Amino acid sequence: MEEAKKAGDRIVAMQHHVCVPHFTKLLTGGGICCGNKEKVAEEFAKHGTDILFVGHSHWQNITKYHAENGNMMTQVNVGSLSGHPSPIFK
């Protein structure tokens, strides 16, 4: 990530589990988040990751994370196209 920042590249990452909880703690505080979610989100954002694409929950959601150094990362939870029920939320 440091090399990408120096080169002026935009950093986009992907992982299966959610890093930044959304909706309710009941749904995102446990099994659908990565185990060390706060540390992972902080590291991605701190080092300049602009967007983190995640899945697992099968919902569509966009959540912002602000690192301690002021950097902001956008987590995009990509909904399942084939799951039931529909992952579209207002």
PDB file with one MODEL, atoms N, CA, C and O in Angstrom:
MODEL        1
ATOM      1  N   MET A   1       0.821  -1.187   0.000  1.00  0.00           N
ATOM      2  CA  MET A   1       0.000   0.000   0.000  1.00  0.00           C
ATOM      3  C   MET A   1       0.869   1.256   0.000  1.00  0.00           C
ATOM      4  O   MET A   1       0.522   2.266  -0.613  1.00  0.00           O
ATOM      5  N   GLU A   2       1.990   1.179   0.689  1.00  0.00           N
ATOM      6  CA  GLU A   2       2.892   2.337   0.711  1.00  0.00           C
ATOM      7  C   GLU A   2       3.412   2.651  -0.690  1.00  0.00           C
ATOM      8  O   GLU A   2       3.475   3.818  -1.077  1.00  0.00           O
ATOM      9  N   GLU A   3       3.783   1.626  -1.453  1.00  0.00           N
ATOM     10  CA  GLU A   3       4.266   1.830  -2.819  1.00  0.00           C
ATOM     11  C   GLU A   3       3.176   2.411  -3.709  1.00  0.00           C
ATOM     12  O   GLU A   3       3.443   3.279  -4.540  1.00  0.00           O
ATOM     13  N   ALA A   4       1.949   1.931  -3.534  1.00  0.00           N
ATOM     14  CA  ALA A   4       0.834   2.446  -4.328  1.00  0.00           C
ATOM     15  C   ALA A   4       0.584   3.918  -4.023  1.00  0.00           C
ATOM     16  O   ALA A   4       0.358   4.713  -4.935  1.00  0.00           O
ATOM     17  N   LYS A   5       0.623   4.282  -2.745  1.00  0.00           N
ATOM     18  CA  LYS A   5       0.446   5.686  -2.361  1.00  0.00           C
ATOM     19  C   LYS A   5       1.521   6.566  -2.971  1.00  0.00           C
ATOM     20  O   LYS A   5       1.227   7.643  -3.487  1.00  0.00           O
ATOM     21  N   LYS A   6       2.774   6.109  -2.913  1.00  0.00           N
ATOM     22  CA  LYS A   6       3.885   6.884  -3.469  1.00  0.00           C
ATOM     23  C   LYS A   6       3.733   7.074  -4.967  1.00  0.00           C
ATOM     24  O   LYS A   6       4.116   8.108  -5.513  1.00  0.00           O
ATOM     25  N   ALA A   7       3.166   6.064  -5.634  1.00  0.00           N
ATOM     26  CA  ALA A   7       2.966   6.134  -7.083  1.00  0.00           C
ATOM     27  C   ALA A   7       1.717   6.934  -7.461  1.00  0.00           C
ATOM     28  O   ALA A   7       1.474   7.188  -8.640  1.00  0.00           O
ATOM     29  N   GLY A   8       0.925   7.332  -6.456  1.00  0.00           N
ATOM     30  CA  GLY A   8      -0.293   8.092  -6.729  1.00  0.00           C
ATOM     31  C   GLY A   8      -1.453   7.213  -7.150  1.00  0.00           C
ATOM     32  O   GLY A   8      -2.441   7.704  -7.695  1.00  0.00           O
ATOM     33  N   ASP A   9      -1.341   5.911  -6.902  1.00  0.00           N
ATOM     34  CA  ASP A   9      -2.407   4.981  -7.276  1.00  0.00           C
ATOM     35  C   ASP A   9      -3.547   5.016  -6.249  1.00  0.00           C
ATOM     36  O   ASP A   9      -3.328   5.316  -5.075  1.00  0.00           O
ATOM     37  N   ARG A  10      -4.732   4.712  -6.697  1.00  0.00           N
ATOM     38  CA  ARG A  10      -5.893   4.582  -5.814  1.00  0.00           C
ATOM     39  C   ARG A  10      -5.892   3.157  -5.267  1.00  0.00           C
ATOM     40  O   ARG A  10      -5.719   2.200  -6.022  1.00  0.00           O
ATOM     41  N   ILE A  11      -6.082   3.018  -3.970  1.00  0.00           N
ATOM     42  CA  ILE A  11      -6.038   1.700  -3.344  1.00  0.00           C
ATOM     43  C   ILE A  11      -7.459   1.195  -3.124  1.00  0.00           C
ATOM     44  O   ILE A  11      -8.260   1.821  -2.430  1.00  0.00           O
ATOM     45  N   VAL A  12      -7.749   0.047  -3.732  1.00  0.00           N
ATOM     46  CA  VAL A  12      -9.041  -0.618  -3.606  1.00  0.00           C
ATOM     47  C   VAL A  12      -8.758  -2.034  -3.126  1.00  0.00           C
ATOM     48  O   VAL A  12      -7.889  -2.715  -3.670  1.00  0.00           O
ATOM     49  N   ALA A  13      -9.491  -2.480  -2.105  1.00  0.00           N
ATOM     50  CA  ALA A  13      -9.255  -3.803  -1.534  1.00  0.00           C
ATOM     51  C   ALA A  13     -10.549  -4.612  -1.531  1.00  0.00           C
ATOM     52  O   ALA A  13     -11.645  -4.069  -1.666  1.00  0.00           O
ATOM     53  N   MET A  14     -10.391  -5.925  -1.373  1.00  0.00           N
ATOM     54  CA  MET A  14     -11.542  -6.827  -1.281  1.00  0.00           C
ATOM     55  C   MET A  14     -11.269  -7.860  -0.203  1.00  0.00           C
ATOM     56  O   MET A  14     -10.135  -8.304  -0.024  1.00  0.00           O
ATOM     57  N   GLN A  15     -12.307  -8.234   0.505  1.00  0.00           N
ATOM     58  CA  GLN A  15     -12.231  -9.371   1.409  1.00  0.00           C
ATOM     59  C   GLN A  15     -13.641  -9.893   1.617  1.00  0.00           C
ATOM     60  O   GLN A  15     -14.616  -9.199   1.328  1.00  0.00           O
ATOM     61  N   HIS A  16     -13.749 -11.090   2.106  1.00  0.00           N
ATOM     62  CA  HIS A  16     -15.054 -11.727   2.238  1.00  0.00           C
ATOM     63  C   HIS A  16     -15.880 -11.148   3.380  1.00  0.00           C
ATOM     64  O   HIS A  16     -17.053 -10.825   3.191  1.00  0.00           O
ATOM     65  N   HIS A  17     -15.287 -11.013   4.557  1.00  0.00           N
ATOM     66  CA  HIS A  17     -16.044 -10.594   5.741  1.00  0.00           C
ATOM     67  C   HIS A  17     -16.072  -9.081   5.916  1.00  0.00           C
ATOM     68  O   HIS A  17     -15.139  -8.376   5.530  1.00  0.00           O
ATOM     69  N   VAL A  18     -17.163  -8.600   6.506  1.00  0.00           N
ATOM     70  CA  VAL A  18     -17.372  -7.185   6.808  1.00  0.00           C
ATOM     71  C   VAL A  18     -16.331  -6.729   7.838  1.00  0.00           C
ATOM     72  O   VAL A  18     -16.014  -7.463   8.773  1.00  0.00           O
ATOM     73  N   CYS A  19     -15.803  -5.510   7.659  1.00  0.00           N
ATOM     74  CA  CYS A  19     -14.883  -4.910   8.639  1.00  0.00           C
ATOM     75  C   CYS A  19     -15.591  -3.860   9.483  1.00  0.00           C
ATOM     76  O   CYS A  19     -15.393  -3.800  10.697  1.00  0.00           O
ATOM     77  N   VAL A  20     -16.401  -3.045   8.856  1.00  0.00           N
ATOM     78  CA  VAL A  20     -17.082  -1.953   9.546  1.00  0.00           C
ATOM     79  C   VAL A  20     -18.541  -2.372   9.752  1.00  0.00           C
ATOM     80  O   VAL A  20     -19.302  -2.452   8.787  1.00  0.00           O
ATOM     81  N   PRO A  21     -18.938  -2.643  11.015  1.00  0.00           N
ATOM     82  CA  PRO A  21     -20.311  -3.097  11.265  1.00  0.00           C
ATOM     83  C   PRO A  21     -21.347  -2.099  10.750  1.00  0.00           C
ATOM     84  O   PRO A  21     -21.124  -0.889  10.763  1.00  0.00           O
ATOM     85  N   HIS A  22     -22.471  -2.625  10.303  1.00  0.00           N
ATOM     86  CA  HIS A  22     -23.581  -1.792   9.837  1.00  0.00           C
ATOM     87  C   HIS A  22     -24.886  -2.427  10.285  1.00  0.00           C
ATOM     88  O   HIS A  22     -24.882  -3.541  10.809  1.00  0.00           O
ATOM     89  N   PHE A  23     -25.988  -1.749  10.089  1.00  0.00           N
ATOM     90  CA  PHE A  23     -27.321  -2.162  10.552  1.00  0.00           C
ATOM     91  C   PHE A  23     -27.344  -2.300  12.069  1.00  0.00           C
ATOM     92  O   PHE A  23     -27.372  -1.276  12.752  1.00  0.00           O
ATOM     93  N   THR A  24     -27.335  -3.464  12.618  1.00  0.00           N
ATOM     94  CA  THR A  24     -27.398  -3.617  14.073  1.00  0.00           C
ATOM     95  C   THR A  24     -26.273  -4.526  14.549  1.00  0.00           C
ATOM     96  O   THR A  24     -25.734  -5.326  13.784  1.00  0.00           O
ATOM     97  N   LYS A  25     -25.927  -4.388  15.835  1.00  0.00           N
ATOM     98  CA  LYS A  25     -24.889  -5.254  16.398  1.00  0.00           C
ATOM     99  C   LYS A  25     -25.337  -6.710  16.366  1.00  0.00           C
ATOM    100  O   LYS A  25     -24.508  -7.614  16.260  1.00  0.00           O
ATOM    101  N   LEU A  26     -26.635  -6.938  16.457  1.00  0.00           N
ATOM    102  CA  LEU A  26     -27.160  -8.299  16.403  1.00  0.00           C
ATOM    103  C   LEU A  26     -26.753  -8.964  15.094  1.00  0.00           C
ATOM    104  O   LEU A  26     -26.391 -10.141  15.075  1.00  0.00           O
ATOM    105  N   LEU A  27     -26.813  -8.202  13.994  1.00  0.00           N
ATOM    106  CA  LEU A  27     -26.500  -8.770  12.687  1.00  0.00           C
ATOM    107  C   LEU A  27     -25.018  -8.688  12.344  1.00  0.00           C
ATOM    108  O   LEU A  27     -24.483  -9.598  11.710  1.00  0.00           O
ATOM    109  N   THR A  28     -24.347  -7.616  12.750  1.00  0.00           N
ATOM    110  CA  THR A  28     -22.974  -7.423  12.285  1.00  0.00           C
ATOM    111  C   THR A  28     -21.928  -7.454  13.388  1.00  0.00           C
ATOM    112  O   THR A  28     -20.740  -7.320  13.094  1.00  0.00           O
ATOM    113  N   GLY A  29     -22.310  -7.619  14.612  1.00  0.00           N
ATOM    114  CA  GLY A  29     -21.345  -7.645  15.692  1.00  0.00           C
ATOM    115  C   GLY A  29     -20.710  -9.004  15.887  1.00  0.00           C
ATOM    116  O   GLY A  29     -19.733  -9.131  16.625  1.00  0.00           O
ATOM    117  N   GLY A  30     -21.236 -10.000  15.250  1.00  0.00           N
ATOM    118  CA  GLY A  30     -20.744 -11.351  15.471  1.00  0.00           C
ATOM    119  C   GLY A  30     -20.186 -11.988  14.231  1.00  0.00           C
ATOM    120  O   GLY A  30     -19.169 -11.543  13.698  1.00  0.00           O
ATOM    121  N   GLY A  31     -20.848 -13.036  13.762  1.00  0.00           N
ATOM    122  CA  GLY A  31     -20.319 -13.942  12.766  1.00  0.00           C
ATOM    123  C   GLY A  31     -20.053 -13.412  11.379  1.00  0.00           C
ATOM    124  O   GLY A  31     -19.284 -14.030  10.643  1.00  0.00           O
ATOM    125  N   ILE A  32     -20.651 -12.290  10.977  1.00  0.00           N
ATOM    126  CA  ILE A  32     -20.393 -11.852   9.608  1.00  0.00           C
ATOM    127  C   ILE A  32     -19.220 -10.892   9.503  1.00  0.00           C
ATOM    128  O   ILE A  32     -18.769 -10.590   8.398  1.00  0.00           O
ATOM    129  N   CYS A  33     -18.716 -10.405  10.635  1.00  0.00           N
ATOM    130  CA  CYS A  33     -17.550  -9.522  10.618  1.00  0.00           C
ATOM    131  C   CYS A  33     -16.281 -10.342  10.822  1.00  0.00           C
ATOM    132  O   CYS A  33     -16.300 -11.391  11.466  1.00  0.00           O
ATOM    133  N   CYS A  34     -15.183  -9.847  10.266  1.00  0.00           N
ATOM    134  CA  CYS A  34     -13.916 -10.512  10.546  1.00  0.00           C
ATOM    135  C   CYS A  34     -13.607 -10.353  12.040  1.00  0.00           C
ATOM    136  O   CYS A  34     -13.998  -9.360  12.652  1.00  0.00           O
ATOM    137  N   GLY A  35     -12.918 -11.318  12.615  1.00  0.00           N
ATOM    138  CA  GLY A  35     -12.706 -11.377  14.050  1.00  0.00           C
ATOM    139  C   GLY A  35     -12.037 -10.157  14.659  1.00  0.00           C
ATOM    140  O   GLY A  35     -12.384  -9.763  15.772  1.00  0.00           O
ATOM    141  N   ASN A  36     -11.104  -9.558  13.970  1.00  0.00           N
ATOM    142  CA  ASN A  36     -10.400  -8.383  14.479  1.00  0.00           C
ATOM    143  C   ASN A  36     -10.760  -7.161  13.628  1.00  0.00           C
ATOM    144  O   ASN A  36      -9.893  -6.424  13.159  1.00  0.00           O
ATOM    145  N   LYS A  37     -12.067  -6.977  13.447  1.00  0.00           N
ATOM    146  CA  LYS A  37     -12.577  -5.978  12.493  1.00  0.00           C
ATOM    147  C   LYS A  37     -12.063  -4.561  12.732  1.00  0.00           C
ATOM    148  O   LYS A  37     -11.766  -3.852  11.771  1.00  0.00           O
ATOM    149  N   GLU A  38     -11.950  -4.132  13.990  1.00  0.00           N
ATOM    150  CA  GLU A  38     -11.498  -2.775  14.259  1.00  0.00           C
ATOM    151  C   GLU A  38     -10.052  -2.575  13.802  1.00  0.00           C
ATOM    152  O   GLU A  38      -9.722  -1.548  13.209  1.00  0.00           O
ATOM    153  N   LYS A  39      -9.211  -3.538  14.073  1.00  0.00           N
ATOM    154  CA  LYS A  39      -7.797  -3.446  13.674  1.00  0.00           C
ATOM    155  C   LYS A  39      -7.656  -3.492  12.151  1.00  0.00           C
ATOM    156  O   LYS A  39      -6.879  -2.733  11.572  1.00  0.00           O
ATOM    157  N   VAL A  40      -8.402  -4.377  11.511  1.00  0.00           N
ATOM    158  CA  VAL A  40      -8.321  -4.503  10.049  1.00  0.00           C
ATOM    159  C   VAL A  40      -8.808  -3.221   9.375  1.00  0.00           C
ATOM    160  O   VAL A  40      -8.148  -2.718   8.466  1.00  0.00           O
ATOM    161  N   ALA A  41      -9.948  -2.688   9.805  1.00  0.00           N
ATOM    162  CA  ALA A  41     -10.475  -1.449   9.229  1.00  0.00           C
ATOM    163  C   ALA A  41      -9.489  -0.298   9.431  1.00  0.00           C
ATOM    164  O   ALA A  41      -9.252   0.489   8.515  1.00  0.00           O
ATOM    165  N   GLU A  42      -8.917  -0.204  10.630  1.00  0.00           N
ATOM    166  CA  GLU A  42      -7.965   0.871  10.926  1.00  0.00           C
ATOM    167  C   GLU A  42      -6.727   0.758  10.029  1.00  0.00           C
ATOM    168  O   GLU A  42      -6.254   1.766   9.503  1.00  0.00           O
ATOM    169  N   GLU A  43      -6.205  -0.440   9.852  1.00  0.00           N
ATOM    170  CA  GLU A  43      -5.013  -0.631   9.017  1.00  0.00           C
ATOM    171  C   GLU A  43      -5.287  -0.286   7.551  1.00  0.00           C
ATOM    172  O   GLU A  43      -4.492   0.402   6.910  1.00  0.00           O
ATOM    173  N   PHE A  44      -6.416  -0.768   7.027  1.00  0.00           N
ATOM    174  CA  PHE A  44      -6.762  -0.431   5.636  1.00  0.00           C
ATOM    175  C   PHE A  44      -6.851   1.076   5.469  1.00  0.00           C
ATOM    176  O   PHE A  44      -6.224   1.640   4.572  1.00  0.00           O
ATOM    177  N   ALA A  45      -7.630   1.738   6.334  1.00  0.00           N
ATOM    178  CA  ALA A  45      -7.849   3.183   6.198  1.00  0.00           C
ATOM    179  C   ALA A  45      -6.569   3.973   6.455  1.00  0.00           C
ATOM    180  O   ALA A  45      -6.251   4.902   5.713  1.00  0.00           O
ATOM    181  N   LYS A  46      -5.843   3.608   7.491  1.00  0.00           N
ATOM    182  CA  LYS A  46      -4.619   4.316   7.865  1.00  0.00           C
ATOM    183  C   LYS A  46      -3.622   4.354   6.712  1.00  0.00           C
ATOM    184  O   LYS A  46      -2.918   5.346   6.522  1.00  0.00           O
ATOM    185  N   HIS A  47      -3.567   3.279   5.953  1.00  0.00           N
ATOM    186  CA  HIS A  47      -2.599   3.190   4.859  1.00  0.00           C
ATOM    187  C   HIS A  47      -3.151   3.642   3.511  1.00  0.00           C
ATOM    188  O   HIS A  47      -2.520   3.429   2.476  1.00  0.00           O
ATOM    189  N   GLY A  48      -4.327   4.264   3.522  1.00  0.00           N
ATOM    190  CA  GLY A  48      -4.817   4.915   2.315  1.00  0.00           C
ATOM    191  C   GLY A  48      -5.768   4.131   1.437  1.00  0.00           C
ATOM    192  O   GLY A  48      -5.979   4.509   0.285  1.00  0.00           O
ATOM    193  N   THR A  49      -6.356   3.047   1.939  1.00  0.00           N
ATOM    194  CA  THR A  49      -7.346   2.316   1.148  1.00  0.00           C
ATOM    195  C   THR A  49      -8.579   3.195   0.983  1.00  0.00           C
ATOM    196  O   THR A  49      -9.181   3.617   1.971  1.00  0.00           O
ATOM    197  N   ASP A  50      -8.957   3.473  -0.263  1.00  0.00           N
ATOM    198  CA  ASP A  50     -10.137   4.298  -0.526  1.00  0.00           C
ATOM    199  C   ASP A  50     -11.427   3.500  -0.375  1.00  0.00           C
ATOM    200  O   ASP A  50     -12.378   3.949   0.265  1.00  0.00           O
ATOM    201  N   ILE A  51     -11.444   2.305  -0.976  1.00  0.00           N
ATOM    202  CA  ILE A  51     -12.657   1.488  -1.004  1.00  0.00           C
ATOM    203  C   ILE A  51     -12.308   0.060  -0.620  1.00  0.00           C
ATOM    204  O   ILE A  51     -11.316  -0.499  -1.088  1.00  0.00           O
ATOM    205  N   LEU A  52     -13.138  -0.522   0.238  1.00  0.00           N
ATOM    206  CA  LEU A  52     -13.021  -1.928   0.611  1.00  0.00           C
ATOM    207  C   LEU A  52     -14.325  -2.614   0.223  1.00  0.00           C
ATOM    208  O   LEU A  52     -15.382  -2.298   0.769  1.00  0.00           O
ATOM    209  N   PHE A  53     -14.252  -3.553  -0.719  1.00  0.00           N
ATOM    210  CA  PHE A  53     -15.424  -4.331  -1.113  1.00  0.00           C
ATOM    211  C   PHE A  53     -15.503  -5.578  -0.240  1.00  0.00           C
ATOM    212  O   PHE A  53     -14.517  -6.301  -0.097  1.00  0.00           O
ATOM    213  N   VAL A  54     -16.669  -5.832   0.342  1.00  0.00           N
ATOM    214  CA  VAL A  54     -16.888  -7.001   1.194  1.00  0.00           C
ATOM    215  C   VAL A  54     -18.179  -7.691   0.785  1.00  0.00           C
ATOM    216  O   VAL A  54     -18.973  -7.150   0.016  1.00  0.00           O
ATOM    217  N   GLY A  55     -18.371  -8.879   1.303  1.00  0.00           N
ATOM    218  CA  GLY A  55     -19.586  -9.646   1.009  1.00  0.00           C
ATOM    219  C   GLY A  55     -20.110 -10.301   2.260  1.00  0.00           C
ATOM    220  O   GLY A  55     -20.368  -9.625   3.256  1.00  0.00           O
ATOM    221  N   HIS A  56     -20.268 -11.569   2.224  1.00  0.00           N
ATOM    222  CA  HIS A  56     -20.694 -12.460   3.296  1.00  0.00           C
ATOM    223  C   HIS A  56     -22.129 -12.241   3.754  1.00  0.00           C
ATOM    224  O   HIS A  56     -22.893 -13.203   3.831  1.00  0.00           O
ATOM    225  N   SER A  57     -22.519 -11.014   4.060  1.00  0.00           N
ATOM    226  CA  SER A  57     -23.865 -10.787   4.595  1.00  0.00           C
ATOM    227  C   SER A  57     -24.931 -10.822   3.503  1.00  0.00           C
ATOM    228  O   SER A  57     -26.114 -10.977   3.806  1.00  0.00           O
ATOM    229  N   HIS A  58     -24.536 -10.683   2.247  1.00  0.00           N
ATOM    230  CA  HIS A  58     -25.436 -10.686   1.091  1.00  0.00           C
ATOM    231  C   HIS A  58     -26.341  -9.461   1.056  1.00  0.00           C
ATOM    232  O   HIS A  58     -27.369  -9.479   0.379  1.00  0.00           O
ATOM    233  N   TRP A  59     -25.979  -8.392   1.774  1.00  0.00           N
ATOM    234  CA  TRP A  59     -26.744  -7.146   1.754  1.00  0.00           C
ATOM    235  C   TRP A  59     -25.969  -6.090   1.016  1.00  0.00           C
ATOM    236  O   TRP A  59     -24.742  -6.139   0.936  1.00  0.00           O
ATOM    237  N   GLN A  60     -26.698  -5.130   0.475  1.00  0.00           N
ATOM    238  CA  GLN A  60     -26.037  -3.974  -0.118  1.00  0.00           C
ATOM    239  C   GLN A  60     -25.993  -2.882   0.944  1.00  0.00           C
ATOM    240  O   GLN A  60     -27.016  -2.545   1.540  1.00  0.00           O
ATOM    241  N   ASN A  61     -24.815  -2.337   1.176  1.00  0.00           N
ATOM    242  CA  ASN A  61     -24.656  -1.311   2.195  1.00  0.00           C
ATOM    243  C   ASN A  61     -23.343  -0.588   1.953  1.00  0.00           C
ATOM    244  O   ASN A  61     -22.361  -1.189   1.518  1.00  0.00           O
ATOM    245  N   ILE A  62     -23.333   0.707   2.237  1.00  0.00           N
ATOM    246  CA  ILE A  62     -22.110   1.497   2.169  1.00  0.00           C
ATOM    247  C   ILE A  62     -21.899   2.128   3.540  1.00  0.00           C
ATOM    248  O   ILE A  62     -22.794   2.776   4.083  1.00  0.00           O
ATOM    249  N   THR A  63     -20.696   1.928   4.097  1.00  0.00           N
ATOM    250  CA  THR A  63     -20.372   2.428   5.425  1.00  0.00           C
ATOM    251  C   THR A  63     -19.016   3.120   5.374  1.00  0.00           C
ATOM    252  O   THR A  63     -18.084   2.615   4.748  1.00  0.00           O
ATOM    253  N   LYS A  64     -18.901   4.254   6.017  1.00  0.00           N
ATOM    254  CA  LYS A  64     -17.639   5.007   6.070  1.00  0.00           C
ATOM    255  C   LYS A  64     -16.884   4.657   7.348  1.00  0.00           C
ATOM    256  O   LYS A  64     -17.485   4.423   8.396  1.00  0.00           O
ATOM    257  N   TYR A  65     -15.565   4.626   7.244  1.00  0.00           N
ATOM    258  CA  TYR A  65     -14.717   4.423   8.413  1.00  0.00           C
ATOM    259  C   TYR A  65     -13.655   5.512   8.430  1.00  0.00           C
ATOM    260  O   TYR A  65     -12.994   5.751   7.419  1.00  0.00           O
ATOM    261  N   HIS A  66     -13.489   6.168   9.561  1.00  0.00           N
ATOM    262  CA  HIS A  66     -12.489   7.222   9.709  1.00  0.00           C
ATOM    263  C   HIS A  66     -11.359   6.721  10.595  1.00  0.00           C
ATOM    264  O   HIS A  66     -11.580   6.366  11.753  1.00  0.00           O
ATOM    265  N   ALA A  67     -10.153   6.693  10.049  1.00  0.00           N
ATOM    266  CA  ALA A  67      -8.977   6.237  10.795  1.00  0.00           C
ATOM    267  C   ALA A  67      -8.530   7.318  11.771  1.00  0.00           C
ATOM    268  O   ALA A  67      -8.904   8.485  11.649  1.00  0.00           O
ATOM    269  N   GLU A  68      -7.735   6.910  12.726  1.00  0.00           N
ATOM    270  CA  GLU A  68      -7.213   7.852  13.720  1.00  0.00           C
ATOM    271  C   GLU A  68      -6.371   8.954  13.093  1.00  0.00           C
ATOM    272  O   GLU A  68      -6.298  10.058  13.633  1.00  0.00           O
ATOM    273  N   ASN A  69      -5.726   8.667  11.945  1.00  0.00           N
ATOM    274  CA  ASN A  69      -4.886   9.679  11.294  1.00  0.00           C
ATOM    275  C   ASN A  69      -5.689  10.597  10.367  1.00  0.00           C
ATOM    276  O   ASN A  69      -5.111  11.449   9.691  1.00  0.00           O
ATOM    277  N   GLY A  70      -7.030  10.427  10.329  1.00  0.00           N
ATOM    278  CA  GLY A  70      -7.881  11.296   9.520  1.00  0.00           C
ATOM    279  C   GLY A  70      -8.275  10.721   8.173  1.00  0.00           C
ATOM    280  O   GLY A  70      -9.171  11.257   7.522  1.00  0.00           O
ATOM    281  N   ASN A  71      -7.631   9.643   7.733  1.00  0.00           N
ATOM    282  CA  ASN A  71      -8.002   9.012   6.463  1.00  0.00           C
ATOM    283  C   ASN A  71      -9.400   8.418   6.562  1.00  0.00           C
ATOM    284  O   ASN A  71      -9.824   7.971   7.627  1.00  0.00           O
ATOM    285  N   MET A  72     -10.109   8.420   5.438  1.00  0.00           N
ATOM    286  CA  MET A  72     -11.433   7.816   5.396  1.00  0.00           C
ATOM    287  C   MET A  72     -11.453   6.684   4.381  1.00  0.00           C
ATOM    288  O   MET A  72     -10.894   6.802   3.291  1.00  0.00           O
ATOM    289  N   MET A  73     -12.102   5.587   4.750  1.00  0.00           N
ATOM    290  CA  MET A  73     -12.275   4.445   3.858  1.00  0.00           C
ATOM    291  C   MET A  73     -13.773   4.201   3.707  1.00  0.00           C
ATOM    292  O   MET A  73     -14.535   4.345   4.663  1.00  0.00           O
ATOM    293  N   THR A  74     -14.186   3.832   2.498  1.00  0.00           N
ATOM    294  CA  THR A  74     -15.571   3.472   2.246  1.00  0.00           C
ATOM    295  C   THR A  74     -15.652   1.964   2.083  1.00  0.00           C
ATOM    296  O   THR A  74     -14.999   1.385   1.215  1.00  0.00           O
ATOM    297  N   GLN A  75     -16.466   1.328   2.933  1.00  0.00           N
ATOM    298  CA  GLN A  75     -16.701  -0.111   2.814  1.00  0.00           C
ATOM    299  C   GLN A  75     -17.980  -0.310   2.007  1.00  0.00           C
ATOM    300  O   GLN A  75     -19.030   0.227   2.362  1.00  0.00           O
ATOM    301  N   VAL A  76     -17.896  -1.070   0.938  1.00  0.00           N
ATOM    302  CA  VAL A  76     -19.052  -1.359   0.095  1.00  0.00           C
ATOM    303  C   VAL A  76     -19.385  -2.836   0.254  1.00  0.00           C
ATOM    304  O   VAL A  76     -18.646  -3.708  -0.203  1.00  0.00           O
ATOM    305  N   ASN A  77     -20.506  -3.100   0.908  1.00  0.00           N
ATOM    306  CA  ASN A  77     -20.971  -4.473   1.105  1.00  0.00           C
ATOM    307  C   ASN A  77     -21.819  -4.817  -0.129  1.00  0.00           C
ATOM    308  O   ASN A  77     -22.872  -4.222  -0.363  1.00  0.00           O
ATOM    309  N   VAL A  78     -21.344  -5.771  -0.895  1.00  0.00           N
ATOM    310  CA  VAL A  78     -21.976  -6.128  -2.163  1.00  0.00           C
ATOM    311  C   VAL A  78     -23.013  -7.213  -1.920  1.00  0.00           C
ATOM    312  O   VAL A  78     -22.698  -8.267  -1.366  1.00  0.00           O
ATOM    313  N   GLY A  79     -24.239  -6.959  -2.329  1.00  0.00           N
ATOM    314  CA  GLY A  79     -25.322  -7.922  -2.140  1.00  0.00           C
ATOM    315  C   GLY A  79     -25.206  -9.107  -3.084  1.00  0.00           C
ATOM    316  O   GLY A  79     -24.598  -9.019  -4.151  1.00  0.00           O
ATOM    317  N   SER A  80     -25.799 -10.205  -2.670  1.00  0.00           N
ATOM    318  CA  SER A  80     -25.820 -11.409  -3.488  1.00  0.00           C
ATOM    319  C   SER A  80     -26.849 -11.256  -4.596  1.00  0.00           C
ATOM    320  O   SER A  80     -27.976 -10.826  -4.350  1.00  0.00           O
ATOM    321  N   LEU A  81     -26.466 -11.604  -5.799  1.00  0.00           N
ATOM    322  CA  LEU A  81     -27.412 -11.526  -6.917  1.00  0.00           C
ATOM    323  C   LEU A  81     -28.310 -12.745  -6.993  1.00  0.00           C
ATOM    324  O   LEU A  81     -29.336 -12.717  -7.673  1.00  0.00           O
ATOM    325  N   SER A  82     -27.936 -13.820  -6.301  1.00  0.00           N
ATOM    326  CA  SER A  82     -28.702 -15.058  -6.424  1.00  0.00           C
ATOM    327  C   SER A  82     -29.341 -15.511  -5.112  1.00  0.00           C
ATOM    328  O   SER A  82     -30.024 -16.535  -5.087  1.00  0.00           O
ATOM    329  N   GLY A  83     -29.133 -14.774  -4.029  1.00  0.00           N
ATOM    330  CA  GLY A  83     -29.667 -15.185  -2.733  1.00  0.00           C
ATOM    331  C   GLY A  83     -31.114 -14.775  -2.530  1.00  0.00           C
ATOM    332  O   GLY A  83     -31.647 -13.937  -3.257  1.00  0.00           O
ATOM    333  N   HIS A  84     -31.731 -15.372  -1.541  1.00  0.00           N
ATOM    334  CA  HIS A  84     -33.089 -15.008  -1.157  1.00  0.00           C
ATOM    335  C   HIS A  84     -33.076 -14.693   0.319  1.00  0.00           C
ATOM    336  O   HIS A  84     -32.457 -15.454   1.064  1.00  0.00           O
ATOM    337  N   PRO A  85     -33.682 -13.678   0.793  1.00  0.00           N
ATOM    338  CA  PRO A  85     -34.458 -12.701   0.030  1.00  0.00           C
ATOM    339  C   PRO A  85     -33.557 -11.667  -0.639  1.00  0.00           C
ATOM    340  O   PRO A  85     -32.338 -11.668  -0.463  1.00  0.00           O
ATOM    341  N   SER A  86     -34.182 -10.799  -1.400  1.00  0.00           N
ATOM    342  CA  SER A  86     -33.442  -9.772  -2.121  1.00  0.00           C
ATOM    343  C   SER A  86     -32.609  -8.942  -1.161  1.00  0.00           C
ATOM    344  O   SER A  86     -33.099  -8.572  -0.094  1.00  0.00           O
ATOM    345  N   PRO A  87     -31.357  -8.636  -1.509  1.00  0.00           N
ATOM    346  CA  PRO A  87     -30.482  -7.888  -0.599  1.00  0.00           C
ATOM    347  C   PRO A  87     -30.649  -6.383  -0.679  1.00  0.00           C
ATOM    348  O   PRO A  87     -29.831  -5.659  -0.111  1.00  0.00           O
ATOM    349  N   ILE A  88     -31.664  -5.882  -1.353  1.00  0.00           N
ATOM    350  CA  ILE A  88     -31.833  -4.442  -1.533  1.00  0.00           C
ATOM    351  C   ILE A  88     -32.497  -3.849  -0.302  1.00  0.00           C
ATOM    352  O   ILE A  88     -33.567  -4.299   0.106  1.00  0.00           O
ATOM    353  N   PHE A  89     -31.856  -2.823   0.304  1.00  0.00           N
ATOM    354  CA  PHE A  89     -32.407  -2.129   1.451  1.00  0.00           C
ATOM    355  C   PHE A  89     -32.544  -0.655   1.111  1.00  0.00           C
ATOM    356  O   PHE A  89     -31.768  -0.127   0.315  1.00  0.00           O
ATOM    357  N   LYS A  90     -33.517   0.009   1.702  1.00  0.00           N
ATOM    358  CA  LYS A  90     -33.643   1.461   1.547  1.00  0.00           C
ATOM    359  C   LYS A  90     -32.773   2.147   2.534  1.00  0.00           C
ATOM    360  O   LYS A  90     -32.732   3.376   2.571  1.00  0.00           O
TER     361      LYS A  90
ENDMDL
END
